[in-house]
Short mmCIF file of C-alpha atoms and ligand atoms in Angstrom, two decimals:
data_model
loop_
_atom_site.label_atom_id
_atom_site.label_comp_id
_atom_site.label_asym_id
_atom_site.label_seq_id
_atom_site.Cartn_x
_atom_site.Cartn_y
_atom_site.Cartn_z
CA MET A 206 -16.21 -61.41 104.14
CA GLY A 207 -16.75 -60.90 100.42
CA LYS A 208 -14.07 -60.31 97.86
CA LEU A 209 -10.90 -58.66 99.00
CA ASN A 210 -10.36 -55.13 97.91
CA ARG A 211 -7.02 -53.41 97.93
CA ARG A 212 -7.50 -52.19 101.48
CA ASP A 213 -8.23 -55.69 102.80
CA MET A 214 -5.23 -57.05 100.95
CA LEU A 215 -3.05 -54.40 102.49
CA LYS A 216 -4.27 -55.42 105.91
CA LEU A 217 -3.55 -59.03 105.14
CA GLY A 218 -0.13 -58.13 103.82
CA VAL A 219 -1.00 -59.51 100.37
CA LEU A 220 0.23 -56.44 98.54
CA GLY A 221 3.78 -55.22 98.64
CA THR A 222 4.87 -52.40 100.85
CA ALA A 223 4.50 -49.68 98.22
CA ALA A 224 1.89 -47.67 100.10
CA THR A 225 3.03 -48.35 103.59
CA ALA A 226 6.71 -47.70 102.92
CA LEU A 227 6.10 -44.01 102.23
CA PRO A 228 7.56 -41.90 104.97
CA PHE A 229 4.81 -41.49 107.53
CA GLU A 230 5.77 -38.01 108.66
CA ARG A 231 5.31 -36.68 105.14
CA LEU A 232 1.88 -38.24 104.79
CA ALA A 233 0.77 -36.89 108.11
CA THR A 234 1.46 -33.32 107.08
CA ALA A 235 0.14 -33.60 103.54
CA SER A 236 -3.40 -32.40 103.00
CA GLY A 237 -4.40 -35.63 101.34
CA GLY A 238 -4.99 -36.36 97.69
CA VAL A 239 -8.76 -36.05 97.58
CA SER A 240 -10.58 -33.11 96.13
CA ARG A 241 -12.22 -30.94 98.69
CA ILE A 242 -14.99 -28.45 98.22
CA ALA A 243 -13.60 -24.94 97.80
CA ALA A 244 -13.29 -23.01 101.05
CA SER A 245 -15.51 -20.31 99.55
CA LYS A 246 -18.42 -22.79 99.37
CA LEU A 247 -18.21 -23.57 103.08
CA PRO A 248 -20.43 -21.58 105.45
CA LYS A 249 -18.79 -18.73 107.32
CA PRO A 250 -18.10 -19.77 110.91
CA PHE A 251 -20.93 -19.01 113.35
CA THR A 252 -23.66 -18.53 110.76
CA VAL A 253 -25.41 -21.93 111.01
CA PRO A 254 -27.74 -22.11 114.03
CA PHE A 255 -26.76 -24.53 116.79
CA ALA A 256 -29.09 -27.44 117.51
CA VAL A 257 -29.24 -30.35 119.90
CA PRO A 258 -29.96 -33.83 118.49
CA PRO A 259 -33.51 -35.10 119.13
CA VAL A 260 -34.06 -37.48 122.03
CA ALA A 261 -35.08 -41.05 121.16
CA VAL A 262 -38.57 -42.05 122.24
CA PRO A 263 -38.88 -45.49 123.85
CA LYS A 264 -41.46 -47.85 122.35
CA PRO A 265 -44.75 -47.37 124.20
CA ARG A 266 -45.84 -50.25 126.41
CA THR A 267 -49.12 -51.11 128.06
CA TRP A 268 -47.16 -53.01 130.69
CA ASP A 269 -43.87 -52.35 132.42
CA ASN A 270 -41.28 -55.00 133.16
CA GLY A 271 -38.69 -52.48 134.29
CA HIS A 272 -36.98 -52.08 130.88
CA ASP A 273 -37.12 -49.43 128.20
CA TYR A 274 -37.25 -50.49 124.54
CA TYR A 275 -35.80 -48.59 121.65
CA GLU A 276 -35.72 -49.40 117.97
CA ILE A 277 -32.96 -47.87 115.90
CA SER A 278 -32.66 -48.17 112.15
CA GLN A 279 -29.18 -47.80 110.68
CA GLU A 280 -29.92 -46.24 107.33
CA ALA A 281 -28.73 -44.06 104.51
CA ALA A 282 -30.01 -40.49 104.54
CA ARG A 283 -29.52 -37.45 102.36
CA VAL A 284 -29.07 -34.53 104.69
CA GLU A 285 -28.14 -30.87 104.41
CA ILE A 286 -24.91 -30.40 106.36
CA LEU A 287 -23.34 -27.63 104.29
CA PRO A 288 -25.95 -24.98 103.45
CA GLY A 289 -27.18 -25.48 99.90
CA TYR A 290 -25.80 -29.02 99.53
CA LYS A 291 -27.01 -32.51 100.34
CA SER A 292 -24.70 -35.15 101.77
CA ASP A 293 -25.21 -38.92 101.70
CA LEU A 294 -24.79 -40.20 105.23
CA TRP A 295 -25.40 -43.32 107.25
CA ALA A 296 -27.07 -42.54 110.51
CA TYR A 297 -29.14 -43.99 113.33
CA ASN A 298 -32.77 -43.37 112.37
CA GLY A 299 -31.33 -41.21 109.59
CA ILE A 300 -30.42 -38.46 112.08
CA PRO A 301 -26.83 -37.23 111.93
CA GLY A 302 -25.44 -37.06 115.51
CA GLY A 303 -28.62 -38.55 116.87
CA PRO A 304 -30.91 -39.63 118.30
CA THR A 305 -29.75 -39.20 121.90
CA ILE A 306 -30.88 -42.02 124.17
CA LYS A 307 -31.65 -40.86 127.74
CA VAL A 308 -31.89 -43.38 130.54
CA LYS A 309 -32.08 -43.51 134.32
CA ARG A 310 -29.61 -45.55 136.30
CA GLY A 311 -31.12 -48.82 137.49
CA ARG A 312 -33.50 -49.17 134.58
CA PRO A 313 -32.09 -51.47 131.88
CA ALA A 314 -32.67 -50.72 128.21
CA VAL A 315 -33.01 -52.94 125.17
CA VAL A 316 -31.94 -51.25 121.96
CA ARG A 317 -32.81 -53.03 118.75
CA GLN A 318 -30.31 -52.14 116.04
CA ILE A 319 -31.59 -52.89 112.56
CA ASN A 320 -29.10 -52.77 109.72
CA ASN A 321 -31.12 -51.16 106.92
CA LEU A 322 -28.01 -49.87 105.16
CA PRO A 323 -27.44 -50.35 101.43
CA ALA A 324 -25.51 -53.60 100.77
CA THR A 325 -22.22 -51.83 100.19
CA HIS A 326 -20.57 -48.51 100.97
CA PRO A 327 -21.35 -46.04 98.14
CA THR A 328 -17.75 -45.22 97.26
CA LEU A 329 -15.53 -47.63 99.18
CA GLY A 330 -17.52 -50.71 98.15
CA TYR A 331 -17.11 -52.87 101.25
CA GLU A 332 -20.09 -54.80 102.60
CA SER A 333 -21.88 -52.57 105.11
CA THR A 334 -21.75 -54.82 108.15
CA THR A 335 -22.02 -53.11 111.54
CA SER A 336 -21.57 -53.80 115.22
CA THR A 337 -22.87 -51.35 117.81
CA HIS A 338 -20.91 -50.50 120.93
CA LEU A 339 -22.29 -48.55 123.86
CA HIS A 340 -19.10 -46.80 124.91
CA GLY A 341 -19.01 -46.26 128.67
CA SER A 342 -21.28 -49.18 129.57
CA GLY A 343 -20.25 -52.32 131.41
CA SER A 344 -22.28 -54.52 129.07
CA LEU A 345 -22.15 -58.31 128.80
CA PRO A 346 -19.72 -59.49 126.07
CA GLN A 347 -22.47 -60.31 123.53
CA TYR A 348 -23.96 -56.81 123.87
CA ASP A 349 -20.67 -54.90 123.86
CA GLY A 350 -20.31 -54.37 120.13
CA TYR A 351 -17.47 -56.87 119.84
CA ALA A 352 -15.87 -55.92 116.53
CA SER A 353 -16.26 -59.32 114.91
CA ASP A 354 -19.86 -59.74 116.13
CA VAL A 355 -21.16 -58.09 112.98
CA THR A 356 -24.71 -57.58 111.78
CA PRO A 357 -24.92 -57.66 107.96
CA PRO A 358 -27.41 -55.50 106.04
CA GLY A 359 -30.88 -57.02 106.30
CA GLU A 360 -30.29 -58.32 109.82
CA TRP A 361 -30.91 -57.01 113.33
CA LYS A 362 -29.76 -57.51 116.89
CA ASP A 363 -31.14 -56.57 120.31
CA TYR A 364 -28.54 -55.02 122.58
CA LYS A 365 -29.25 -55.22 126.31
CA TYR A 366 -27.82 -52.47 128.46
CA PRO A 367 -27.66 -52.85 132.24
CA ASN A 368 -27.37 -49.13 133.19
CA TYR A 369 -26.04 -49.95 136.65
CA GLN A 370 -23.14 -47.48 136.70
CA ASP A 371 -22.91 -43.91 137.92
CA ALA A 372 -24.62 -41.22 135.83
CA ARG A 373 -22.44 -40.42 132.85
CA THR A 374 -22.13 -39.39 129.22
CA LEU A 375 -21.94 -42.48 127.03
CA TRP A 376 -22.15 -42.79 123.29
CA TYR A 377 -23.14 -45.51 120.92
CA HIS A 378 -21.15 -45.90 117.77
CA ASP A 379 -20.25 -48.41 115.14
CA HIS A 380 -17.52 -50.93 115.94
CA GLY A 381 -17.69 -53.22 112.87
CA VAL A 382 -14.44 -55.04 112.29
CA HIS A 383 -12.02 -53.25 109.93
CA HIS A 384 -14.62 -50.62 108.92
CA THR A 385 -15.31 -48.81 112.18
CA ALA A 386 -13.63 -45.64 110.90
CA GLU A 387 -15.65 -45.49 107.66
CA ASN A 388 -18.93 -46.43 109.38
CA ALA A 389 -18.53 -43.87 112.16
CA TYR A 390 -17.35 -41.26 109.66
CA MET A 391 -20.53 -41.83 107.63
CA GLY A 392 -22.46 -40.82 110.76
CA LEU A 393 -23.01 -43.90 112.91
CA ALA A 394 -22.27 -42.20 116.25
CA ALA A 395 -24.66 -40.68 118.80
CA MET A 396 -24.98 -39.89 122.49
CA TYR A 397 -26.50 -41.88 125.35
CA ILE A 398 -26.97 -40.01 128.61
CA MET A 399 -27.54 -41.73 131.92
CA THR A 400 -28.77 -39.78 134.94
CA ASP A 401 -29.05 -40.88 138.57
CA ASP A 402 -30.42 -39.52 141.85
CA LEU A 403 -27.15 -38.00 142.99
CA GLU A 404 -26.57 -36.22 139.69
CA GLN A 405 -30.18 -34.99 139.60
CA SER A 406 -29.98 -33.71 143.20
CA LEU A 407 -26.93 -31.50 142.63
CA PRO A 408 -27.54 -27.81 141.87
CA ILE A 409 -25.58 -28.09 138.59
CA PRO A 410 -27.18 -27.14 135.26
CA HIS A 411 -29.88 -29.57 134.10
CA GLY A 412 -32.54 -29.67 131.39
CA ASP A 413 -32.22 -26.93 128.79
CA TYR A 414 -28.89 -25.90 130.30
CA ASP A 415 -27.32 -29.36 129.95
CA ILE A 416 -26.14 -29.52 126.36
CA PRO A 417 -24.51 -32.32 124.34
CA LEU A 418 -21.64 -31.28 122.06
CA ILE A 419 -20.75 -34.06 119.62
CA ILE A 420 -17.66 -32.67 117.95
CA ARG A 421 -16.08 -34.16 114.84
CA ASP A 422 -14.33 -33.15 111.66
CA ALA A 423 -15.27 -33.98 108.09
CA MET A 424 -14.32 -33.22 104.51
CA PHE A 425 -16.58 -32.81 101.54
CA ASP A 426 -16.20 -33.03 97.78
CA SER A 427 -17.47 -30.36 95.42
CA SER A 428 -20.93 -31.98 95.31
CA GLY A 429 -21.27 -31.81 99.09
CA ASN A 430 -20.67 -35.50 99.75
CA LEU A 431 -18.34 -36.73 102.43
CA THR A 432 -14.97 -37.88 101.18
CA TYR A 433 -12.84 -40.36 103.01
CA ASP A 434 -9.05 -40.19 103.04
CA ASP A 435 -7.09 -41.70 105.88
CA ASN A 436 -3.62 -40.83 104.52
CA SER A 437 -2.55 -44.47 104.14
CA HIS A 438 -4.08 -45.46 107.46
CA SER A 439 -2.31 -42.78 109.48
CA GLY A 440 -5.30 -40.58 110.19
CA LEU A 441 -8.25 -38.70 108.72
CA TYR A 442 -8.20 -34.93 109.05
CA GLY A 443 -11.19 -32.96 107.82
CA ASP A 444 -11.21 -29.23 107.25
CA VAL A 445 -14.78 -28.73 108.52
CA ILE A 446 -15.68 -28.93 112.21
CA LEU A 447 -19.20 -30.19 112.95
CA VAL A 448 -20.96 -29.84 116.30
CA ASN A 449 -24.07 -32.02 116.53
CA GLY A 450 -23.88 -32.34 112.75
CA ARG A 451 -23.69 -28.58 112.06
CA PRO A 452 -20.63 -26.74 110.74
CA TRP A 453 -19.22 -24.18 113.23
CA PRO A 454 -22.64 -23.37 114.69
CA ILE A 455 -23.69 -20.35 116.68
CA MET A 456 -25.61 -20.84 119.92
CA LYS A 457 -27.61 -18.15 121.73
CA VAL A 458 -27.09 -18.25 125.49
CA GLU A 459 -28.42 -16.52 128.58
CA ARG A 460 -26.29 -14.87 131.25
CA ARG A 461 -25.90 -17.93 133.47
CA LYS A 462 -24.06 -21.27 133.76
CA TYR A 463 -24.38 -23.99 131.14
CA ARG A 464 -23.13 -27.54 131.32
CA PHE A 465 -21.70 -28.90 128.08
CA ARG A 466 -21.06 -32.60 127.48
CA PHE A 467 -18.04 -32.57 125.19
CA LEU A 468 -17.65 -35.72 123.12
CA ASN A 469 -14.81 -35.93 120.64
CA ALA A 470 -16.41 -38.14 117.99
CA SER A 471 -13.70 -37.51 115.39
CA ILE A 472 -11.96 -40.37 113.63
CA SER A 473 -8.41 -39.10 114.23
CA ARG A 474 -8.45 -35.46 115.33
CA GLY A 475 -7.50 -34.44 118.86
CA TYR A 476 -8.44 -30.99 120.16
CA THR A 477 -7.24 -28.49 122.73
CA PHE A 478 -10.28 -26.47 123.69
CA ALA A 479 -10.09 -22.87 124.92
CA LEU A 480 -12.37 -19.83 125.08
CA SER A 481 -11.63 -16.69 123.08
CA THR A 482 -11.99 -14.66 126.28
CA GLY A 483 -9.20 -16.61 127.99
CA ASP A 484 -11.63 -17.41 130.81
CA PRO A 485 -11.46 -20.81 132.49
CA PHE A 486 -13.78 -23.76 132.05
CA THR A 487 -14.93 -25.67 135.13
CA VAL A 488 -14.66 -29.39 134.44
CA ILE A 489 -17.16 -31.39 136.52
CA GLY A 490 -17.26 -34.76 134.77
CA THR A 491 -15.10 -37.20 132.84
CA ASP A 492 -15.83 -40.37 130.82
CA GLY A 493 -17.23 -42.25 133.84
CA GLY A 494 -19.40 -39.41 135.16
CA LEU A 495 -19.06 -36.71 137.80
CA MET A 496 -15.67 -36.07 139.35
CA GLN A 497 -15.23 -35.74 143.09
CA PHE A 498 -14.22 -32.10 142.88
CA PRO A 499 -14.70 -29.53 140.12
CA GLN A 500 -11.49 -28.45 138.38
CA GLN A 501 -10.73 -25.19 136.65
CA THR A 502 -8.64 -24.99 133.52
CA THR A 503 -8.25 -22.46 130.72
CA LYS A 504 -7.71 -25.25 128.20
CA PHE A 505 -7.97 -29.00 127.95
CA ARG A 506 -6.72 -31.61 125.54
CA GLN A 507 -9.34 -34.10 124.39
CA GLY A 508 -8.55 -37.20 122.37
CA MET A 509 -11.04 -39.20 120.34
CA ALA A 510 -13.84 -40.81 122.41
CA GLU A 511 -12.99 -38.92 125.60
CA ARG A 512 -15.87 -37.10 127.29
CA TYR A 513 -15.69 -34.08 129.53
CA GLU A 514 -18.57 -32.34 131.26
CA VAL A 515 -17.68 -28.69 131.36
CA VAL A 516 -19.45 -25.69 132.86
CA ILE A 517 -19.11 -22.31 131.18
CA ASP A 518 -20.46 -19.32 133.08
CA PHE A 519 -21.79 -16.66 130.73
CA ALA A 520 -23.00 -14.45 133.63
CA LYS A 521 -19.80 -12.42 133.56
CA TYR A 522 -20.37 -11.26 129.99
CA PRO A 523 -22.60 -8.39 128.89
CA ILE A 524 -25.49 -9.02 126.55
CA GLY A 525 -24.16 -8.77 123.01
CA GLN A 526 -20.83 -10.45 123.71
CA ARG A 527 -19.67 -13.32 121.52
CA VAL A 528 -17.53 -16.06 123.06
CA VAL A 529 -15.78 -18.42 120.66
CA LEU A 530 -14.95 -22.00 121.51
CA GLN A 531 -11.56 -22.45 119.93
CA ASN A 532 -9.38 -25.42 119.08
CA LEU A 533 -5.71 -24.69 119.75
CA GLY A 534 -4.84 -28.02 118.13
CA VAL A 535 -2.67 -30.90 119.25
CA LYS A 536 0.61 -32.30 118.01
CA ASN A 537 0.32 -34.42 114.88
CA ALA A 538 -3.17 -33.37 113.86
CA VAL A 539 -3.34 -31.72 110.44
CA ASP A 540 -4.80 -28.23 110.80
CA PHE A 541 -6.68 -26.23 108.21
CA ASP A 542 -7.94 -22.64 108.11
CA GLY A 543 -11.23 -23.62 109.73
CA THR A 544 -10.09 -26.10 112.34
CA GLY A 545 -9.11 -23.46 114.91
CA ASN A 546 -12.80 -22.64 115.44
CA VAL A 547 -15.36 -25.03 116.86
CA MET A 548 -18.48 -22.97 117.58
CA ALA A 549 -19.51 -19.69 119.22
CA PHE A 550 -21.92 -18.49 121.88
CA ASP A 551 -23.78 -15.19 121.62
CA VAL A 552 -24.92 -13.86 124.99
CA VAL A 553 -28.41 -12.62 124.19
CA SER A 554 -30.44 -12.27 127.39
CA GLU A 555 -30.76 -12.34 131.15
CA PRO A 556 -31.43 -15.82 132.55
CA THR A 557 -35.02 -17.03 132.36
CA ASP A 558 -34.42 -19.72 134.98
CA LEU A 559 -31.83 -19.68 137.74
CA ARG A 560 -32.26 -23.21 139.05
CA GLY A 561 -29.17 -25.39 138.72
CA ASN A 562 -26.86 -22.43 138.43
CA ALA A 563 -24.18 -23.53 140.90
CA ILE A 564 -21.16 -25.78 141.13
CA PRO A 565 -20.86 -27.41 144.57
CA ASP A 566 -17.36 -28.06 145.93
CA LEU A 567 -18.16 -31.75 146.24
CA LEU A 568 -19.79 -33.48 143.26
CA ASN A 569 -19.68 -37.28 143.47
CA PRO A 570 -18.03 -38.19 146.81
CA ASN A 571 -17.31 -41.71 145.68
CA PRO A 572 -16.79 -42.65 142.02
CA PRO A 573 -15.69 -46.30 142.50
CA ALA A 574 -12.65 -46.08 140.20
CA MET A 575 -11.23 -43.14 142.16
CA ASP A 576 -10.89 -45.29 145.30
CA LEU A 577 -8.38 -47.61 143.69
CA VAL A 578 -4.81 -47.34 144.99
CA PRO A 579 -1.72 -49.17 143.79
CA THR A 580 -0.09 -51.66 146.15
CA ASN A 581 3.34 -53.24 145.97
CA ASN A 582 2.28 -56.68 144.83
CA MET A 583 -0.34 -55.48 142.37
CA LYS A 584 -0.16 -56.98 138.88
CA THR A 585 1.21 -54.47 136.37
CA ARG A 586 0.87 -55.03 132.64
CA ARG A 587 2.64 -53.12 129.93
CA PHE A 588 1.11 -52.45 126.52
CA GLU A 589 3.20 -50.88 123.79
CA PHE A 590 1.36 -49.16 120.98
CA ILE A 591 3.67 -49.34 117.99
CA ARG A 592 3.65 -49.15 114.21
CA THR A 593 5.47 -52.15 112.74
CA ASN A 594 5.69 -52.95 109.04
CA GLY A 595 2.88 -50.53 108.28
CA MET A 596 0.52 -52.09 110.83
CA TRP A 597 -0.59 -50.52 114.07
CA THR A 598 0.04 -53.06 116.81
CA VAL A 599 -0.34 -53.69 120.54
CA ASN A 600 2.79 -55.44 121.83
CA GLY A 601 3.49 -56.43 118.23
CA LYS A 602 0.17 -58.20 117.71
CA THR A 603 -3.12 -57.14 116.10
CA TRP A 604 -6.78 -58.05 115.83
CA HIS A 605 -5.75 -60.32 112.95
CA ASP A 606 -4.03 -62.51 115.50
CA VAL A 607 -7.36 -62.65 117.32
CA ILE A 608 -9.19 -63.67 114.15
CA ASP A 609 -6.50 -66.20 113.25
CA SER A 610 -6.83 -67.75 116.72
CA LYS A 611 -10.62 -68.08 116.27
CA TYR A 612 -11.02 -65.30 118.86
CA GLU A 613 -9.09 -67.16 121.55
CA TYR A 614 -5.89 -65.10 121.70
CA VAL A 615 -5.83 -62.63 124.60
CA TRP A 616 -3.26 -60.08 125.70
CA ALA A 617 -4.22 -60.18 129.37
CA ASN A 618 -6.27 -62.32 131.70
CA PRO A 619 -7.19 -60.49 134.91
CA GLY A 620 -9.22 -62.47 137.45
CA LEU A 621 -12.79 -61.37 138.14
CA GLY A 622 -12.62 -58.56 140.68
CA ASP A 623 -8.85 -58.13 140.39
CA THR A 624 -7.36 -54.65 140.51
CA GLU A 625 -4.44 -54.15 138.13
CA ILE A 626 -2.17 -51.39 136.88
CA TRP A 627 -2.00 -51.07 133.12
CA GLU A 628 0.85 -49.13 131.57
CA PHE A 629 0.30 -47.70 128.09
CA VAL A 630 3.51 -46.89 126.25
CA ASN A 631 3.89 -44.72 123.15
CA THR A 632 7.55 -44.33 122.20
CA SER A 633 6.79 -42.47 118.99
CA GLY A 634 7.02 -38.73 118.46
CA GLY A 635 4.95 -38.97 115.27
CA TRP A 636 1.48 -39.78 116.61
CA PHE A 637 -0.64 -40.08 119.72
CA HIS A 638 -3.04 -42.84 120.73
CA PRO A 639 -6.19 -42.35 122.83
CA ILE A 640 -6.38 -45.76 124.53
CA HIS A 641 -9.77 -47.18 125.44
CA VAL A 642 -10.42 -50.17 127.70
CA HIS A 643 -13.90 -51.69 127.41
CA LEU A 644 -15.97 -52.79 130.44
CA VAL A 645 -14.18 -50.83 133.17
CA ASP A 646 -13.69 -47.30 134.46
CA PHE A 647 -10.13 -46.52 135.43
CA LYS A 648 -8.24 -43.90 137.37
CA VAL A 649 -5.28 -42.25 135.65
CA LEU A 650 -2.25 -42.62 137.94
CA ASP A 651 0.43 -40.72 136.10
CA ARG A 652 1.89 -39.69 132.78
CA ASN A 653 5.66 -40.00 132.38
CA GLY A 654 5.80 -40.20 136.17
CA THR A 655 4.04 -36.90 136.76
CA PRO A 656 0.42 -36.45 137.94
CA PRO A 657 -2.34 -36.37 135.33
CA PHE A 658 -3.89 -33.05 134.27
CA ASN A 659 -6.38 -31.78 136.84
CA TYR A 660 -9.25 -32.29 134.38
CA GLU A 661 -8.34 -36.01 134.20
CA LEU A 662 -8.98 -36.48 137.95
CA GLY A 663 -12.22 -38.38 137.46
CA PRO A 664 -13.28 -41.87 136.35
CA LYS A 665 -12.19 -42.50 132.77
CA ASP A 666 -12.32 -45.16 130.08
CA VAL A 667 -10.12 -43.48 127.46
CA VAL A 668 -6.79 -41.85 128.16
CA TYR A 669 -4.72 -39.66 125.86
CA VAL A 670 -1.35 -41.30 125.38
CA GLY A 671 0.57 -38.52 123.71
CA GLU A 672 3.84 -38.54 121.81
CA ASN A 673 6.59 -40.20 123.85
CA GLU A 674 4.23 -40.66 126.77
CA THR A 675 3.80 -43.55 129.16
CA VAL A 676 0.50 -43.42 131.02
CA ARG A 677 -0.40 -45.66 133.95
CA VAL A 678 -4.00 -46.38 134.91
CA ILE A 679 -5.56 -48.56 137.60
CA ALA A 680 -8.80 -50.52 137.16
CA LYS A 681 -10.85 -53.18 138.85
CA PHE A 682 -11.90 -55.86 136.37
CA GLY A 683 -15.56 -56.84 136.53
CA PRO A 684 -18.43 -57.23 137.11
CA HIS A 685 -18.65 -59.54 134.09
CA GLN A 686 -16.36 -62.35 132.98
CA GLY A 687 -15.52 -62.82 129.33
CA LYS A 688 -13.65 -61.27 126.44
CA TYR A 689 -13.45 -57.51 125.96
CA MET A 690 -11.58 -55.23 123.60
CA MET A 691 -8.93 -52.65 124.32
CA HIS A 692 -7.73 -50.42 121.50
CA CYS A 693 -6.58 -47.12 120.14
CA HIS A 694 -9.57 -44.85 119.45
CA ASN A 695 -7.96 -43.32 116.41
CA LEU A 696 -10.40 -45.42 114.42
CA VAL A 697 -8.01 -45.73 111.50
CA HIS A 698 -5.42 -47.22 113.82
CA GLU A 699 -8.06 -49.45 115.40
CA ASP A 700 -9.10 -50.83 112.00
CA HIS A 701 -5.51 -51.50 110.88
CA ASP A 702 -5.32 -53.16 113.46
CA MET A 703 -4.36 -51.70 116.83
CA MET A 704 -6.92 -53.62 118.82
CA ALA A 705 -6.35 -56.20 121.54
CA GLN A 706 -8.64 -58.21 123.77
CA PHE A 707 -8.48 -59.37 127.36
CA GLN A 708 -10.31 -62.11 129.20
CA VAL A 709 -11.79 -61.39 132.62
CA GLY A 710 -11.94 -64.57 134.67
CA PRO A 711 -10.55 -68.00 133.76
CA PRO A 712 -10.20 -68.80 130.04
CA GLY A 713 -13.50 -69.86 128.55
CA THR A 714 -15.67 -68.16 131.18
CA GLY A 715 -18.23 -65.50 130.38
CA ASP A 716 -20.71 -65.30 127.53
CA ASP A 717 -19.31 -65.71 124.04
CA PRO A 718 -19.26 -62.27 122.40
CA ILE A 719 -20.23 -63.61 118.96
CA TRP A 720 -22.40 -66.67 119.58
CA ALA A 721 -24.26 -66.02 122.85
CA ASP A 722 -26.89 -63.86 121.12
CA PRO A 723 -26.17 -63.55 117.40
CA CYS A 724 -27.88 -61.22 114.94
CA GLN A 725 -30.89 -62.47 112.98
CA LYS A 726 -32.46 -61.95 109.58
CA LEU A 727 -35.28 -59.47 109.06
CA PRO A 728 -38.19 -59.30 109.56
CA ALA A 729 -37.80 -58.92 113.30
CA PRO A 730 -40.64 -59.86 115.66
CA GLU A 731 -42.49 -57.09 117.48
CA LEU A 732 -40.19 -55.61 120.13
CU1 C2O B 14 -15.72 -46.14 121.59
CU2 C2O B 14 -14.19 -49.88 121.47
O1 C2O B 14 -14.95 -48.01 121.44
CU1 CU B 15 -16.08 -48.65 124.79
CU1 CU B 16 -3.50 -44.84 117.63
#
C-alpha cells in the first residue's frame, strides 16, 4: 500500500472520531455534499433505448482441451452515459456493464484479467489495484477474488473457473481490498451466465427473450463525470438509475413472455420492484439458478448482489401499452425524484417466435441446497453485523483483524462436507445488510422465525438481512477446502470493514488464496 490518505487513516483509526461521530441517521437522510448535475440535464425517463451488453468472444483455438479462454482488459474508457456528456469510467474491455461471459456447465473457463488501469483513481487518488471475483462460482481460493489477492496496474492474473454448478446467473466484479466500492462504482461489474442441459430443455424463454438487467444507481457532476460520495461510509445513493449502463431505458417488447435476469449491482441501494400495471411477476430463479417451483409475486425486495430470474408476460397487454418497472424503495435507502423508476417496456408487436413461451410447474427438481434440512445436533453459528466505533464489524471484528493476523484469523471453521446453520443478526433499525457467503449456495430457513418470502425459495448466496432482522440459512461447505470470505454486500460496509473469512477443512488446508497463483507483471505470454 502506498501513502495513507485520509480515508485509509480513518480505517486504521489514526484520525480522531470527528467524521464518524456524526449522527448516522442524519447522514443517511442527507443528500450528500457533492455537486450533482442539474435534474434538467438528465434524460427524461424512458427516452434512452434499452440495450443488452455484448457477449464476450472466447479466444479462438486450433485445438480444444475442454476449456474456454477469455482475455479481459480492465481499462479506463470515456463513454456516453448521459446523452450529450462523456463520463470517465473503468470497465472490463472498456464496456460499461459488459462484456457478458456465457458458458456451458461442465466446460471450465480461464479468464485472464489484465489490469490496464491508470496508476491511481482520477479523483480519489488511491492506487488502482484490483481483484476479480466471480460471484456465484465455487472457485478454488486463489481464483475467488480474495480481497487481499490484488493485481496492481501493469500486472495480470489468470482466473480458472470450474463451472460445475447448476445453470445460474453469476457476475464478475471487483473485490480489491478497501476499494471494492469505488472500483465497482467506476464500472468494474459485469454478468456471467451459465447454462446447462436441464435449463436449456425447459420451455422457458431463451435466446432473444432471455435478457440481463444489470441495475445500479449513480450520480454525476455537472461535467457528466461520476462522483463518489459514501456519506461517511454509510452508503452511496445515486439519483440516476442505470440498466445495463443506460439511464432509465425504454425497451420494445412483443406480446409474449420474457425472462429477465435481475442483478442489483448497486453499491448500497436496495430496491423493491413492481410493475405499473400491478400485475405479478413470476420468479423462476434465484442466485444459485432455477428454483424448484415458480413463484408469483407483485413485488420483490432485492438487496445488492442478489439475482432473481423473473418472467414478465406481455401477452395480456394490447399493442401500444407501456409497462413501467418501478422501484418502490426500501427502508434506509435515500430516494430521489428519479429513483422510483427503473425502466419501461413498450408493447409494440405480436410475437415473432413462440418457442420458450411457457413456465412449467416444475423447474429444477433438485437444486442441491434446497435438500438441506436442519437437524438437532447441527452446528449453528451466529454472526452479528454491527457498527462499532464507526467501523462496520462482524462479531466485533473486521478484515483488518485478518490482515493483522497475516490472513490466519477465521470466524468459522466448518469441516469439508459439513452442513451448518448460519444465523445472521442485524439488531439495528438504521440500516440493512445483504449478507453474502462465498463458495456455497444456501437455503434460507427463516427470517425472525417466519418463513422466507416465496421468491426466496431457491438456492441463494446472498440474503437480505433487513432492519432488526435475524435470518437463518443452511449450507453444505465444500467442495473445496481453504479460506473464503463472507461479508456485507453494501460495498461501502464491506470496505470499512464488514468482511469476515472462514476456513473449510482443517486449518492450513486448501490452496493459499494469495500465494497459490499470484498475479504477474506484463507482458503476459500468449493465452
Ligand atoms: Cu459479490 Cu464477495 O462478492
Ligand atoms: Cu461471491
Ligand atoms: Cu452492511
